[in-house]
Each structure stands twice: as C-alpha cells, then as structure tokens.
Short mmCIF file of C-alpha atoms and ligand atoms in Angstrom, two decimals:
data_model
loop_
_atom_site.label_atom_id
_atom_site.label_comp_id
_atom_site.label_asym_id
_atom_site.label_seq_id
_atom_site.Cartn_x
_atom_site.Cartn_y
_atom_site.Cartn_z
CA UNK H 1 0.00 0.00 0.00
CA UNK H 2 2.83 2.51 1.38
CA UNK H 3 4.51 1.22 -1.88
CA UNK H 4 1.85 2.84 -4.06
CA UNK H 5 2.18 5.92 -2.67
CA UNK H 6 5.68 6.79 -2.25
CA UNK H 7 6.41 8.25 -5.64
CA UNK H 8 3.21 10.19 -5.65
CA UNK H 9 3.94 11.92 -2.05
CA UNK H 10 8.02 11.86 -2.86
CA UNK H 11 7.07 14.20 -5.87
CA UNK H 12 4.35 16.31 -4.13
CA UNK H 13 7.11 16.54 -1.58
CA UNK H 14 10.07 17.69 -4.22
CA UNK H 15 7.69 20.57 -5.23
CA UNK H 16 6.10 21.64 -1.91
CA UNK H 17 9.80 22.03 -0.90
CA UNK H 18 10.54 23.72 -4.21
CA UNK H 19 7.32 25.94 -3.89
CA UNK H 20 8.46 26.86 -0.30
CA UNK H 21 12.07 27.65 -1.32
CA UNK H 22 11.14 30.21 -4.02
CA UNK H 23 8.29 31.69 -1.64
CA UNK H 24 10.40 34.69 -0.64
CA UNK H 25 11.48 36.12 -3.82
CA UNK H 26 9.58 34.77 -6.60
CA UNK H 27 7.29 37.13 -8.30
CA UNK H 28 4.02 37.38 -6.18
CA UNK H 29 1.11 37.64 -8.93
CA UNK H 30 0.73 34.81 -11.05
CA UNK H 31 1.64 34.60 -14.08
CA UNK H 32 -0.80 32.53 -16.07
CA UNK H 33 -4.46 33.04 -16.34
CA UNK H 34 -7.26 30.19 -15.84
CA UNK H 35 -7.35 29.46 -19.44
CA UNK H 36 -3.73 29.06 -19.75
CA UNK H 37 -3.61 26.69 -17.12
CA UNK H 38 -6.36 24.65 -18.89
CA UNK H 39 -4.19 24.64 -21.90
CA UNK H 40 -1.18 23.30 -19.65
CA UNK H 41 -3.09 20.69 -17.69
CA UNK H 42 -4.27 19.36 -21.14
CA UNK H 43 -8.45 19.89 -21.08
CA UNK H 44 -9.50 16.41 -22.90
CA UNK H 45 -10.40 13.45 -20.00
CA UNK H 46 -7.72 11.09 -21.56
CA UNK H 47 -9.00 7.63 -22.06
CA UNK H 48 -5.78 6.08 -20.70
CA UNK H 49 -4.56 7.07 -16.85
CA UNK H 50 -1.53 8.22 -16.21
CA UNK H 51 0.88 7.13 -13.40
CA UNK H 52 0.10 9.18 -9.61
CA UNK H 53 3.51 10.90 -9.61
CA UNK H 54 3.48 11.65 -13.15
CA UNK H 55 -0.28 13.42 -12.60
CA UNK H 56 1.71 15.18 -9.05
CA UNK H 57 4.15 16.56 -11.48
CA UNK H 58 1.95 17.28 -14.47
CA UNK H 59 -0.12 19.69 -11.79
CA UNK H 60 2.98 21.31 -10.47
CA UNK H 61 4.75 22.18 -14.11
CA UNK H 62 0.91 23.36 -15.41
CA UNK H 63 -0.27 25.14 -12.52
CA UNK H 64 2.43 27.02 -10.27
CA UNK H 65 2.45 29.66 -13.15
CA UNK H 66 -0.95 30.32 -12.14
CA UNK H 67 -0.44 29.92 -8.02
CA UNK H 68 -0.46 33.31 -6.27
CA UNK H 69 2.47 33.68 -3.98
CA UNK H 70 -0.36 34.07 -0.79
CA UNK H 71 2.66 32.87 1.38
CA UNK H 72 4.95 35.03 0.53
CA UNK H 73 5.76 37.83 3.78
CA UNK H 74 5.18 40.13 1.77
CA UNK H 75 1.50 39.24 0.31
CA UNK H 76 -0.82 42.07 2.35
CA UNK H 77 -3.89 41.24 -0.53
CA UNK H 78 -7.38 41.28 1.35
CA UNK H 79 -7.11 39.15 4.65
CA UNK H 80 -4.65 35.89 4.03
CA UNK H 81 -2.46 34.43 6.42
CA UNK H 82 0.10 32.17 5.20
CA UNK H 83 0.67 28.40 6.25
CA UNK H 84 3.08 28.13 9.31
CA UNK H 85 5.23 25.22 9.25
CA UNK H 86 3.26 22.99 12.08
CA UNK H 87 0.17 23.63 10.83
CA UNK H 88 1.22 22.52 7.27
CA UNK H 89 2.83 19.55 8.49
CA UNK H 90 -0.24 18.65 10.42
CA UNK H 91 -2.30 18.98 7.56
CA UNK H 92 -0.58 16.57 5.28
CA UNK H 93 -1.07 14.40 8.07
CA UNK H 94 -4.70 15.33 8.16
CA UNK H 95 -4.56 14.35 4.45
CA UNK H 96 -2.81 11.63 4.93
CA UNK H 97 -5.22 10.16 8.18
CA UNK H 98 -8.07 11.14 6.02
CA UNK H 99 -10.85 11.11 8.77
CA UNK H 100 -14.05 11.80 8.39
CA UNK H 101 -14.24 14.02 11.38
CA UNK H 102 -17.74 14.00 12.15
CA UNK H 103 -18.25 11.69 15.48
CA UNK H 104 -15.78 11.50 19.02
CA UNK H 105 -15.96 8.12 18.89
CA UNK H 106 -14.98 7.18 15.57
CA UNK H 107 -11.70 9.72 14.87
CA UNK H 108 -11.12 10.37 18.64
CA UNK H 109 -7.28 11.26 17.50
CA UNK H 110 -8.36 14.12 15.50
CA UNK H 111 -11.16 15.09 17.68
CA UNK H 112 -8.78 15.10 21.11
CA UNK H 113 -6.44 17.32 19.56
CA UNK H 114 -9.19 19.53 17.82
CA UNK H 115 -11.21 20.18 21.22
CA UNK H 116 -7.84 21.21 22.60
CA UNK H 117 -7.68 23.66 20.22
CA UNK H 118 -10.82 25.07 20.96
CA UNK H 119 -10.09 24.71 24.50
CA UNK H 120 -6.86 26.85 24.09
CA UNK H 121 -8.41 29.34 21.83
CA UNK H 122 -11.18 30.27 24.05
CA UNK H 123 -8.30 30.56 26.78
CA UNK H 124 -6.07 32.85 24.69
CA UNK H 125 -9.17 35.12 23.50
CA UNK H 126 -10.20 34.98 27.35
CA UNK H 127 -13.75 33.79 26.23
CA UNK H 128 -15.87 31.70 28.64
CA UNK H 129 -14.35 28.75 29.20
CA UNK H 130 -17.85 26.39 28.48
CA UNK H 131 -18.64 27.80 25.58
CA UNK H 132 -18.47 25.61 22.58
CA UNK H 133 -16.39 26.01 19.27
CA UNK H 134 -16.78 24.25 15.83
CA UNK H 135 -15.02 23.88 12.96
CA UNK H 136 -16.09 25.40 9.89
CA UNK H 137 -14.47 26.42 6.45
CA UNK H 138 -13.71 30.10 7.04
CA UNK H 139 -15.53 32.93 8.93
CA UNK H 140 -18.45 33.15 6.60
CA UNK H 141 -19.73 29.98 7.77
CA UNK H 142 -18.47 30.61 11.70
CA UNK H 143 -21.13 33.66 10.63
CA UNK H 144 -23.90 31.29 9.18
CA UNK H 145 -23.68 29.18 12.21
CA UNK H 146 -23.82 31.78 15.02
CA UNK H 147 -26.31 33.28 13.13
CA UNK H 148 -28.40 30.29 12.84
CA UNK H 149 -27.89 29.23 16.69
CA UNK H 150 -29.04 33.48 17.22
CA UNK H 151 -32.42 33.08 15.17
CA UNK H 152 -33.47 29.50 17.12
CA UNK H 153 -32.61 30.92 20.46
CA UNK H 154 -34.36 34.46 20.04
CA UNK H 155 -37.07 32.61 18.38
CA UNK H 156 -37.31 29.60 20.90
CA UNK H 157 -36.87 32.49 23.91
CA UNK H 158 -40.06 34.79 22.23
CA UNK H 159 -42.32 31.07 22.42
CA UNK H 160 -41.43 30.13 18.62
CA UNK H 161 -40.01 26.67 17.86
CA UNK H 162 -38.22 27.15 14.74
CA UNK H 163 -37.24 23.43 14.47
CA UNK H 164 -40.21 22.41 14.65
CA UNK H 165 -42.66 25.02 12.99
CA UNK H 166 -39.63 26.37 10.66
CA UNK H 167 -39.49 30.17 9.72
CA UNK H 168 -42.98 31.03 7.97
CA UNK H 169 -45.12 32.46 10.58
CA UNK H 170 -42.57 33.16 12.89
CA UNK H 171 -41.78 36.68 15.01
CA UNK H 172 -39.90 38.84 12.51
CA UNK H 173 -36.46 38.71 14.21
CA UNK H 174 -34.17 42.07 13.94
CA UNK H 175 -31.35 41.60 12.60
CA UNK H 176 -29.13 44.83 13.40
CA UNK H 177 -25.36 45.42 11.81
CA UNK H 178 -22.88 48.54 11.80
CA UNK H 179 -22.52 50.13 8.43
CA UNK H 180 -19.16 48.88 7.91
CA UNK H 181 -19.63 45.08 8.97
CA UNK H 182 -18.16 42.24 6.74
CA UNK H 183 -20.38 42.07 3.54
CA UNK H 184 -20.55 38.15 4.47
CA UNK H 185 -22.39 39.11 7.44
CA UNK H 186 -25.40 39.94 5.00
CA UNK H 187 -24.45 36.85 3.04
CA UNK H 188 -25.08 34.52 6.17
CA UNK H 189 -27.99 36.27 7.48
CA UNK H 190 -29.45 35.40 3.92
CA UNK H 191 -28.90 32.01 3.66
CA UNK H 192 -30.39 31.87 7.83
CA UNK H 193 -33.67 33.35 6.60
CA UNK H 194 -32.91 36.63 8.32
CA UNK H 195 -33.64 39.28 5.58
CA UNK H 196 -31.66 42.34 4.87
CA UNK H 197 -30.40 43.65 7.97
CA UNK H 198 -31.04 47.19 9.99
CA UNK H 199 -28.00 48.90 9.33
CA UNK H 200 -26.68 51.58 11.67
CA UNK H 201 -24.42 54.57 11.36
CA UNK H 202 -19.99 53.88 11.91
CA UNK H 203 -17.64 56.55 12.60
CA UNK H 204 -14.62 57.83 10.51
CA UNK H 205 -13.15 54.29 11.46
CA UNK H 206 -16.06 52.09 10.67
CA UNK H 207 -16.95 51.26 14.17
CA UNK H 208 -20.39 51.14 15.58
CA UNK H 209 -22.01 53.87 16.79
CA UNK H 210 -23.51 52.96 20.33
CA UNK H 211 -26.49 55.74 20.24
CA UNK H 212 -27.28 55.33 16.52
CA UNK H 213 -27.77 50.92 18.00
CA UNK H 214 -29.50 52.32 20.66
CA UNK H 215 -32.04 54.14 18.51
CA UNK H 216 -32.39 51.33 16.63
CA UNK H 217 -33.01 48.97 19.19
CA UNK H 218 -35.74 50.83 20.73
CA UNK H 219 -37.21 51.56 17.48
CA UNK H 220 -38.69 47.99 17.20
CA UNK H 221 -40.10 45.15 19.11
CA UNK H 222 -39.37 41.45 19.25
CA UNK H 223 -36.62 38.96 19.17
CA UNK H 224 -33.13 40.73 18.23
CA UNK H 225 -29.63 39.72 16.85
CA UNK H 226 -26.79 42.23 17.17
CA UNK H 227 -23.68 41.84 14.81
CA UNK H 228 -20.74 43.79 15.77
CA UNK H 229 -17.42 43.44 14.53
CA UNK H 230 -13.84 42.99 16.22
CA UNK H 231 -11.30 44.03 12.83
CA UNK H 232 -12.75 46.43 10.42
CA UNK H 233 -10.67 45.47 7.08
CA UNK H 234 -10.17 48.49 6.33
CA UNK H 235 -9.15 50.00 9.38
CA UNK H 236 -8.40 47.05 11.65
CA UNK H 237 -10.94 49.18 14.06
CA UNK H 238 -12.86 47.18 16.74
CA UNK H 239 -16.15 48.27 18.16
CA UNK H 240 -16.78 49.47 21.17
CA UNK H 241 -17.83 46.32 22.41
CA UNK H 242 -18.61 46.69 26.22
CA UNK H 243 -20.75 49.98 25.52
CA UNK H 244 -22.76 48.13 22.07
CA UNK H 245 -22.91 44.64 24.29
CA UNK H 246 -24.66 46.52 27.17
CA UNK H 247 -26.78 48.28 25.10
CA UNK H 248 -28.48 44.98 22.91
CA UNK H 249 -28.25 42.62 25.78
CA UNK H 250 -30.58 45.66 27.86
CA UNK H 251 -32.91 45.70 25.04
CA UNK H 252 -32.80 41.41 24.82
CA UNK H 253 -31.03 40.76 21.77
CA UNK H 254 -28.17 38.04 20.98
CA UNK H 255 -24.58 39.71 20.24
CA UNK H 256 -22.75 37.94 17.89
CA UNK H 257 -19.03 39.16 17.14
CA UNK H 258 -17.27 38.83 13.55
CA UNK H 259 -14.23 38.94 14.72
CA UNK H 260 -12.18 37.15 11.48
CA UNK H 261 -8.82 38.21 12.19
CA UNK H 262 -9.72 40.87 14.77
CA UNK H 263 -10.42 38.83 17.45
CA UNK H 264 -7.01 37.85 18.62
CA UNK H 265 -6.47 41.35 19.36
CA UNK H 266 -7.48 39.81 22.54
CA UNK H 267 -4.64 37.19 22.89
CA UNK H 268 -2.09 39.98 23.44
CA UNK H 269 -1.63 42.13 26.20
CA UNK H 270 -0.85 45.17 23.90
CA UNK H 271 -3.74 45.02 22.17
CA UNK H 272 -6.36 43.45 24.44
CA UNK H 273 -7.73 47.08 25.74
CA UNK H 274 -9.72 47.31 22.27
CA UNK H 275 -11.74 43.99 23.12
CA UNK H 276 -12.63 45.20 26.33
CA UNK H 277 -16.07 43.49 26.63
CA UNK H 278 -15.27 40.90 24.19
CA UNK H 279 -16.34 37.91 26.63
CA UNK H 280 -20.05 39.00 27.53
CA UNK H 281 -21.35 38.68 23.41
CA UNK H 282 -23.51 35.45 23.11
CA UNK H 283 -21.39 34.64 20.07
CA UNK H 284 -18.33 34.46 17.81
CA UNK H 285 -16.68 34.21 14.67
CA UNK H 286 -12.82 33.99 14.11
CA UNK H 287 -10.74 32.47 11.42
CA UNK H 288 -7.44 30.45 11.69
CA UNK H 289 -6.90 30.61 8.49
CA UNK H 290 -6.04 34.32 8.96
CA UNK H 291 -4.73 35.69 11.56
CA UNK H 292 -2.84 32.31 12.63
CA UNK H 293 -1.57 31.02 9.78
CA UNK H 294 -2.77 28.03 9.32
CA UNK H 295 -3.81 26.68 5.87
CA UNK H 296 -6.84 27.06 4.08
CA UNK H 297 -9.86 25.99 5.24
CA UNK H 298 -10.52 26.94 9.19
CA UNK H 299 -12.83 29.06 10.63
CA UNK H 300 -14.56 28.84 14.19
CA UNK H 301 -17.36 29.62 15.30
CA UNK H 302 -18.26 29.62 18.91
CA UNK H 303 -20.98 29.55 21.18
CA UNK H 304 -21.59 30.45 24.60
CA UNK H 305 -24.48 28.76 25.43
CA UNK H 306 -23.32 24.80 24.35
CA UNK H 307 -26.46 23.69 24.31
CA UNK H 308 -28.22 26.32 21.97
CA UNK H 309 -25.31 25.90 19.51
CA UNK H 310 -26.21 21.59 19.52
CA UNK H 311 -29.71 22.67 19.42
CA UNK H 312 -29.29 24.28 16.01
CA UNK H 313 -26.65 22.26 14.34
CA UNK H 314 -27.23 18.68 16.41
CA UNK H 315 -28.27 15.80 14.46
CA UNK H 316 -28.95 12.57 14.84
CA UNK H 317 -29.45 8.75 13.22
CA UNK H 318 -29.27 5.36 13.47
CA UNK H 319 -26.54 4.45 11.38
CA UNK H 320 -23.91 7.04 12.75
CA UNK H 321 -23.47 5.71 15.88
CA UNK H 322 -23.36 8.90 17.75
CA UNK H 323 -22.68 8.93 21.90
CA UNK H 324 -23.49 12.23 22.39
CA UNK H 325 -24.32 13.41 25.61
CA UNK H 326 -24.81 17.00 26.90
CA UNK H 327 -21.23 16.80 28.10
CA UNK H 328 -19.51 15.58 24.75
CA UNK H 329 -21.08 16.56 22.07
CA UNK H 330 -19.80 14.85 18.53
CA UNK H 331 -17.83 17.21 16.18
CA UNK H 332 -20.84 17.26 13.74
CA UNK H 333 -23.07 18.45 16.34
CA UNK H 334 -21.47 22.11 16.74
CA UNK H 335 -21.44 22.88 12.37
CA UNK H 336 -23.45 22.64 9.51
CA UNK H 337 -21.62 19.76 7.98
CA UNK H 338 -21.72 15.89 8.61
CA UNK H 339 -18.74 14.76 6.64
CA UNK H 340 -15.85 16.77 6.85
CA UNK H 341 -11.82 16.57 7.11
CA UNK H 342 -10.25 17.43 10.65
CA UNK H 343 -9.48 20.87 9.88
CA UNK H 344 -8.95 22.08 13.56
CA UNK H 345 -6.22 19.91 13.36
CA UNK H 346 -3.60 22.08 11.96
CA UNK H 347 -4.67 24.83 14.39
CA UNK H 348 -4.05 22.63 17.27
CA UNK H 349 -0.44 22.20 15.70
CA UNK H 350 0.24 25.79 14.92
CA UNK H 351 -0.86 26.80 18.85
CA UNK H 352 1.42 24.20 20.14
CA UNK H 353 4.16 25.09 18.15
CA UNK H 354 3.77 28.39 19.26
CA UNK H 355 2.76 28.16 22.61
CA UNK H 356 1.43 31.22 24.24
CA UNK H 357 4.46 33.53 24.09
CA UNK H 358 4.54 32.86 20.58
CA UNK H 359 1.03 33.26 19.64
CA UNK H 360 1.34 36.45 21.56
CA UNK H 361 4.46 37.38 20.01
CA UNK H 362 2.34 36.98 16.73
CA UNK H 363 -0.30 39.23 17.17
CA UNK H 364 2.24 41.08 18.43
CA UNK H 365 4.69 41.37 15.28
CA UNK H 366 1.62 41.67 13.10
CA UNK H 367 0.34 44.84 14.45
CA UNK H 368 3.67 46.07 14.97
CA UNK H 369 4.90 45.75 11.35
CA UNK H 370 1.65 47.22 10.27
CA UNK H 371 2.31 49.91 12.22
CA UNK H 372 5.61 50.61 10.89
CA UNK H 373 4.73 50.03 7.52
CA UNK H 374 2.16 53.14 8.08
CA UNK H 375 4.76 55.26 9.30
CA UNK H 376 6.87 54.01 6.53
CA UNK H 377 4.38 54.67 3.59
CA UNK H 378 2.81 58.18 5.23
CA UNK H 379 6.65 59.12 4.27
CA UNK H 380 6.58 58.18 0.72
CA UNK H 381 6.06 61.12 -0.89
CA UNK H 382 2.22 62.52 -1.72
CA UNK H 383 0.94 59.23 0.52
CA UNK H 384 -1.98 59.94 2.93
CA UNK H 385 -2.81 56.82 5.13
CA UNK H 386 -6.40 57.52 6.02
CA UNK H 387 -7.11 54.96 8.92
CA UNK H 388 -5.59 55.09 12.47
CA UNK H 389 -3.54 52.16 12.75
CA UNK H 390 -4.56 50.31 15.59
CA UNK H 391 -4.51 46.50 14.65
CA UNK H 392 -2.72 44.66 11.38
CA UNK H 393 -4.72 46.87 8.48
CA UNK H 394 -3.26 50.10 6.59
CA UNK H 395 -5.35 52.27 4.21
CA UNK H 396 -3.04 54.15 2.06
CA UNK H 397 -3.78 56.41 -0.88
CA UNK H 398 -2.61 59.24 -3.16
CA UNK H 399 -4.51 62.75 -3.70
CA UNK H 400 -6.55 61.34 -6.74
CA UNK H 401 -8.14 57.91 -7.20
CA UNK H 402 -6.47 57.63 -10.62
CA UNK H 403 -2.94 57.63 -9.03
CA UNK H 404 -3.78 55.30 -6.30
CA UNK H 405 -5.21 52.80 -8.71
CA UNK H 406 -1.71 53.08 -10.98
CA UNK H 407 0.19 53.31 -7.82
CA UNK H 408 -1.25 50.01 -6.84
CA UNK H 409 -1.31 48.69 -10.46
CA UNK H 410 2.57 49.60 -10.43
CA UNK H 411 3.08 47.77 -7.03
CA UNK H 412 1.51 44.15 -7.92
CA UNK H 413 2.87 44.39 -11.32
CA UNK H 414 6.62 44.57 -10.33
CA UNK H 415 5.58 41.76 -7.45
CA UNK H 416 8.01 42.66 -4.80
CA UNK H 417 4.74 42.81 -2.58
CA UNK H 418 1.25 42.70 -3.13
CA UNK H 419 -1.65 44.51 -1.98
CA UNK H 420 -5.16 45.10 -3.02
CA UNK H 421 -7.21 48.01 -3.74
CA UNK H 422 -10.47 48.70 -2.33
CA UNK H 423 -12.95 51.59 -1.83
CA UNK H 424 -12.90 53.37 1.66
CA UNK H 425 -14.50 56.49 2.63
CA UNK H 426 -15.43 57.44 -0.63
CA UNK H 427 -11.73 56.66 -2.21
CA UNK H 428 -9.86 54.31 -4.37
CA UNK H 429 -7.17 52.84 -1.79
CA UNK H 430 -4.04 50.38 -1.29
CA UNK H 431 -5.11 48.23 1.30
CA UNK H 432 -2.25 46.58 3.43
CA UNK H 433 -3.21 43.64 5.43
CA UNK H 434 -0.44 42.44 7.51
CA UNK H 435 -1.28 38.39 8.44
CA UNK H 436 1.38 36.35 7.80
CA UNK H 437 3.33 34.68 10.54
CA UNK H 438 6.62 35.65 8.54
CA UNK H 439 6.32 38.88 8.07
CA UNK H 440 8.81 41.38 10.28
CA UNK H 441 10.87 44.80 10.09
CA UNK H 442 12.98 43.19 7.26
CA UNK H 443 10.05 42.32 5.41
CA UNK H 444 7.90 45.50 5.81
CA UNK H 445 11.45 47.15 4.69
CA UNK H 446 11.47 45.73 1.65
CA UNK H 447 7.59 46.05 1.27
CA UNK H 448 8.56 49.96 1.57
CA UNK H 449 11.21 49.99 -0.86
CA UNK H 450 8.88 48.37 -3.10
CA UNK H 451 6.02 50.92 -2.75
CA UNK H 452 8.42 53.71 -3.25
CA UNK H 453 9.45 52.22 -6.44
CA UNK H 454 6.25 51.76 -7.75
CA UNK H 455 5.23 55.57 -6.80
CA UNK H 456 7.87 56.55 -9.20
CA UNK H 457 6.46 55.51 -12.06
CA UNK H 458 3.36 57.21 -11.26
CA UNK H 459 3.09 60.78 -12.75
C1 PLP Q 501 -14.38 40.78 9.34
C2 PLP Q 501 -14.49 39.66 8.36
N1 PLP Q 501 -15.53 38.82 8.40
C3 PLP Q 501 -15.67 37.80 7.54
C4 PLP Q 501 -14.74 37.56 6.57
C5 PLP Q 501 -14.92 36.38 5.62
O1 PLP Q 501 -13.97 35.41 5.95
P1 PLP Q 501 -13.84 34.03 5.14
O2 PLP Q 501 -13.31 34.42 3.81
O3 PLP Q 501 -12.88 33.23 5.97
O4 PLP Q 501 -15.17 33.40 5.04
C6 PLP Q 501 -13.63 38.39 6.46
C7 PLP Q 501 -12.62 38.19 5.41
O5 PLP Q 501 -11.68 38.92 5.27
C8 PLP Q 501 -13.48 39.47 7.39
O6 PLP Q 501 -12.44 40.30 7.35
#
C-alpha cells in the first residue's frame, strides 16, 4: 500500500519544498491566467490514466504559473495568512489520516487534539471557558452558524419553535449590523432566513455607533440579533464592544461578534484594551486561516451557550453511531456539515508550536509591522494613510483615485509585494493587510522599498 504511494507523495514533496524555497522572492502575482492553465493541464479526460507521480508533477509544471504567492511575507492582498510550518505539516497528516471528522468516537485522534484547540483558543481570547467552538471552512460559515444558533434561540426564547414550525409564521427577528460590517455578514444572514439587515451609522473608522444601535433597538419590538465586529478590514478598528454589548443585551437581543482576524487582538496584552467586553457577546466568529496562519480551510465559530449551539446544528441517526451526551457533544453536532476533514487539526499544531508567548508574540509582530509600515508609507512622498492604525490593516492612498489605482497597479505588477485596492471612505485605496506569521521589520522594509518604487512611475 505505502509502496503505491511513495512516488506520488516523494514528488508532491520535491515541489512543496521547491514551492516553499522560491516563496520569498519569486514574483508574487501569477503569471498565467485560468485558461492558460487549462491549456497546460491538457483539457481532454484522456482515455488512458496516467501514473500518480506523473499526474503530481503534471499539476505542479501546469499550474504554479498560475499559483499566487499568498505565502509570501510580503502578500498584504485582502485578509490571508500564510501556512506556518506545524500547521502545514499537520495537515498533510490530516490528508494523509483522512478522517471523516464527524463523530468523538470514531476519529477520537483528530477530535482530542481539535477540542484542545478550541479549549486553548477560548483561553487565549479569554472567552468563557464552556462555551463551545466548531469547525467550519472560514468565517463566513463561523457567521452562518452563530447566526443560525441566534435566530433559534431568540425565536425559541419569544415562544417560537423554529425546528419544529420552521421560519414562515414566525416573530420577525431584527437583525441589526454597523454600516461597515463584513459584507458576508449579509451573506449569512441570507442564507439563515434573516432578511436584509437594519444597518446603523460607523464613525470615521467604521466602528459602531452605540447611540445610533441604541435608537435602533428601541425603534422595534421582538426577538433581536446584534452583529458587531472585532477588525474592520479596512481599518483594523474594533467596536466598542462593552458599551454596544450593554446596550443589545438591555434591550434582549443576541450579540454575535465577527471577529475574522480581529479577534485575537485579545490574545495579546498590547492590544487586548480594544476587546474590552469581548467575553459577555452570546457569540463568535474567528478564522485560523487568517490571523494564525494556518492553511486554508478553518474558521470557528463559537458559542456560549453549548447547548443552543447543539440545538441548532445537532443531528442525529441510526446508522452514525453517535454517543453524544450533553457533556460531549460529537464534532458534527457544533457545524453545519456531517462529513468533513479534521481541519482544527492544523490549528491545534500551529498553537502548540507556538505556545502562548509565541502566539502572543504573533499578534504582536503583526500589528507592529503594520504599524511601521504606516509610518513608513505616510513618508513616501504625496501618501496619505487615512485609517488610524490600531490593529494589522493600513489604508493608504494618493490625492486622486487615478494615481492610487496606478500606484497600486505599479506595485503588484513589479511583485516585490502585493496589496489590493479597495474603496474606503469614498476613495480608491491600497489596502495593506499584515497576516502572515513571517512577516517582520525586514520584510515591511522591503515592502517599503517596493512601494516607493512603484510611486515613481506614477506621474
Ligand atoms: C471581518 C471579516 N468577516 C468575515 C470575513 C470572511 O472570511 P472568510 O473568507 O474566511 O469566510 C472576512 C474576510 O476577510 C473578514 O475580514
């Protein structure tokens, strides 16, 4: 068996390791488009197979022209971590186990070191300690299932049985969102049945305004949900969460936090004061596939109230062989999926490897070099950073949309670094998002240099 795999994994090992190598100074864009890499691959189905390493290979030659360098420490595009070494050794093992992660008793090797993680995140974010955490592809599904868990348990508490009687009928349930909250906050509360939300006024930093929630809180009756958001992406900004917490849990409503990358603000001493509050939400949604580092796909979503989360996402039958019990509940019960790989695995590897001095030290170094790379750029010459720098995100732009756009065109085509453009405030700017494990003062130096090359070319 072992026999008929080594040549496929020895070559997907040669050109991880070859990928890896090159990370740090190979041109960050890709090269090839889709189409091109169609051509590469070959697109007919041939009727004959082809050996495993041979097909290994065949992917690597065709398709690294077309790979983004999202690892490289000096990719800031939207919000992408890179893949710290644990965590990508632990998920080829993941791979490699191949478990079907869905019940304790089946994979209990994946699911032991998976519940640690959870266990140590909640400790690190200083969450309550019984809350419970699942697994989920990235933060828009940590989103869909808070959200989900929110409508049952506002429903359920206003006499409404949504399990049961489903959503047709039921008490309209206010959904109410900053202006400047995650546009896959609207995308979850969609696909939960929740409508288009209330949406109420942010300040110059895209936080939540506590009066303007307020006023919309008492402008309504009935069950509530309150999304509020740790990490604007523009700004990095937090709101003010002990203030807007107060405020919807006086008025009744579930507080649900998107905090993607923002959230482990709270793991760090320095940066903790901006979460103050953080713990009393009923809800939240991080990512480790951000802020961590840890390869694509991992977001969590977690729950305060255990049993509310297994109430919404808790299934059972026959066949599964399921021995959940309200103290253990199976790894299916706490997501949407059944079937699914052990994806907190890799998380539970990158923590360890880190400890918690080093997963401080992360957050750390993340909002330090994005701090320094502010300073840095607001000294490039005709470069305004609009957003106070208070987390891992820098706005930066020149006096006229049409020179940011070329400055930023001028940027990711010489790819030294790479960072994406966006619309903030009414303006056309180069968004740096610092969250990559590998990314330090030597880094955001040559990040610098690179940005002050590409402003010369713009006239
Ligand atoms: C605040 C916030 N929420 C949600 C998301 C969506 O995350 P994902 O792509 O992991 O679903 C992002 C992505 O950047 C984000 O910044």
């Amino acid at each position: 068996m072992a026999d008929r795999h080594e040549a496929a994994l020895a070559a997907a090992h040669l050109r991880a390791r070859a990928w890896l190598d090159g990370l740090e100074d190979r041109p960050i864009a890709p090269r090839a488009d889709a189409e091109t890499v169609k051509d590469a691959l070959g697109r007919t189905l041939p009727d004959e197979g082809e050996d495993a390493d041979a097909v290994v290979l065949r992917l690597a030659d065709a398709a690294e022209p077309g790979v983004m360098a999202m690892g490289s420490p000096r990719f800031y595009g939207w919000v992408i971590g890179g893949a710290q070494p644990a965590a990508l050794g632990a998920d080829w093992l993941v791979s490699t186990w191949d478990q079907n992660t869905a019940i304790r008793a089946v994979t209990p090797g994946v699911v032991a070191a998976e519940e640690l993680a959870g266990e140590w995140i909640l400790d690190l974010l200083g969450l309550p300690p019984t809350s419970d955490v699942g697994f989920v592809t990235g933060a828009t599904m940590a989103n869909f299932t808070c959200l989900v868990t929110a409508r049952d348990a506002v429903l359920r508490q206003a006499g409404w049985d949504a399990a049961h009687d489903g959503l047709a009928g039921a008490p309209r349930v206010r959904l109410v969102v900053g202006a400047e909250r995650h546009d896959t906050v609207d995308h979850a509360a969609r696909m939960a049945g929740l409508g288009a939300p209330r949406v109420v006024e942010a300040d110059d930093q895209g936080r939540i305004v506590p009066a303007a929630l307020a006023g919309a809180l008492a402008d309504g009756m009935g069950p509530a949900i309150v999304v509020l958001q740790a990490g604007n992406l523009h700004s990095g900004a937090i709101d003010p969460l002990a203030e807007a917490i107060a405020i919807a849990h006086r008025e009744g409503a579930w507080v649900h936090i998107d905090g993607a990358f923002g959230l482990w603000a709270a793991a760090s001493p320095r940066t903790r004061h901006l979460t103050e509050g953080l713990a009393d939400a009923d809800s939240w949604t991080t990512d480790a596939h951000k802020t961590l580092s840890v390869p694509y796909d991992c977001g969590i979503a977690i729950v305060a109230d255990a049993r509310a989360l297994r109430a919404s996402m808790g299934m059972t039958a026959a066949y599964l062989q399921t021995a959940a019990s309200v103290d253990h509940a199976d790894p299916h019960d706490r997501v949407p999926e059944l079937s699914r790989r052990a994806r907190g695995v890799p998380t539970w590897a990158a923590l360890r490897s880190m400890g918690r001095s080093g997963t401080i030290a992360l957050v750390d170094r993340l909002a330090g070099s994005a701090s320094r790379l502010a300073i840095g750029l607001a000294q490039l010459p005709g470069v305004e950073v609009l957003n106070d720098v208070v987390f891992t995100q820098v706005c930066a732009a020149l006096d006229t949309d049409e020179r940011t756009d070329a400055w930023a065109e001028a940027l990711r085509t010489a790819g030294d670094a790479y960072a994406s453009s966006s619309r903030w405030r009414g303006r056309s700017v180069l968004r740096f998002s610092v969250s990559n494990w590998a990314t330090d003062d030597h880094e955001v130096a040559r990040t610098l240099a690179a940005a002050s090359r590409a402003l010369a070319t713009v006239r």
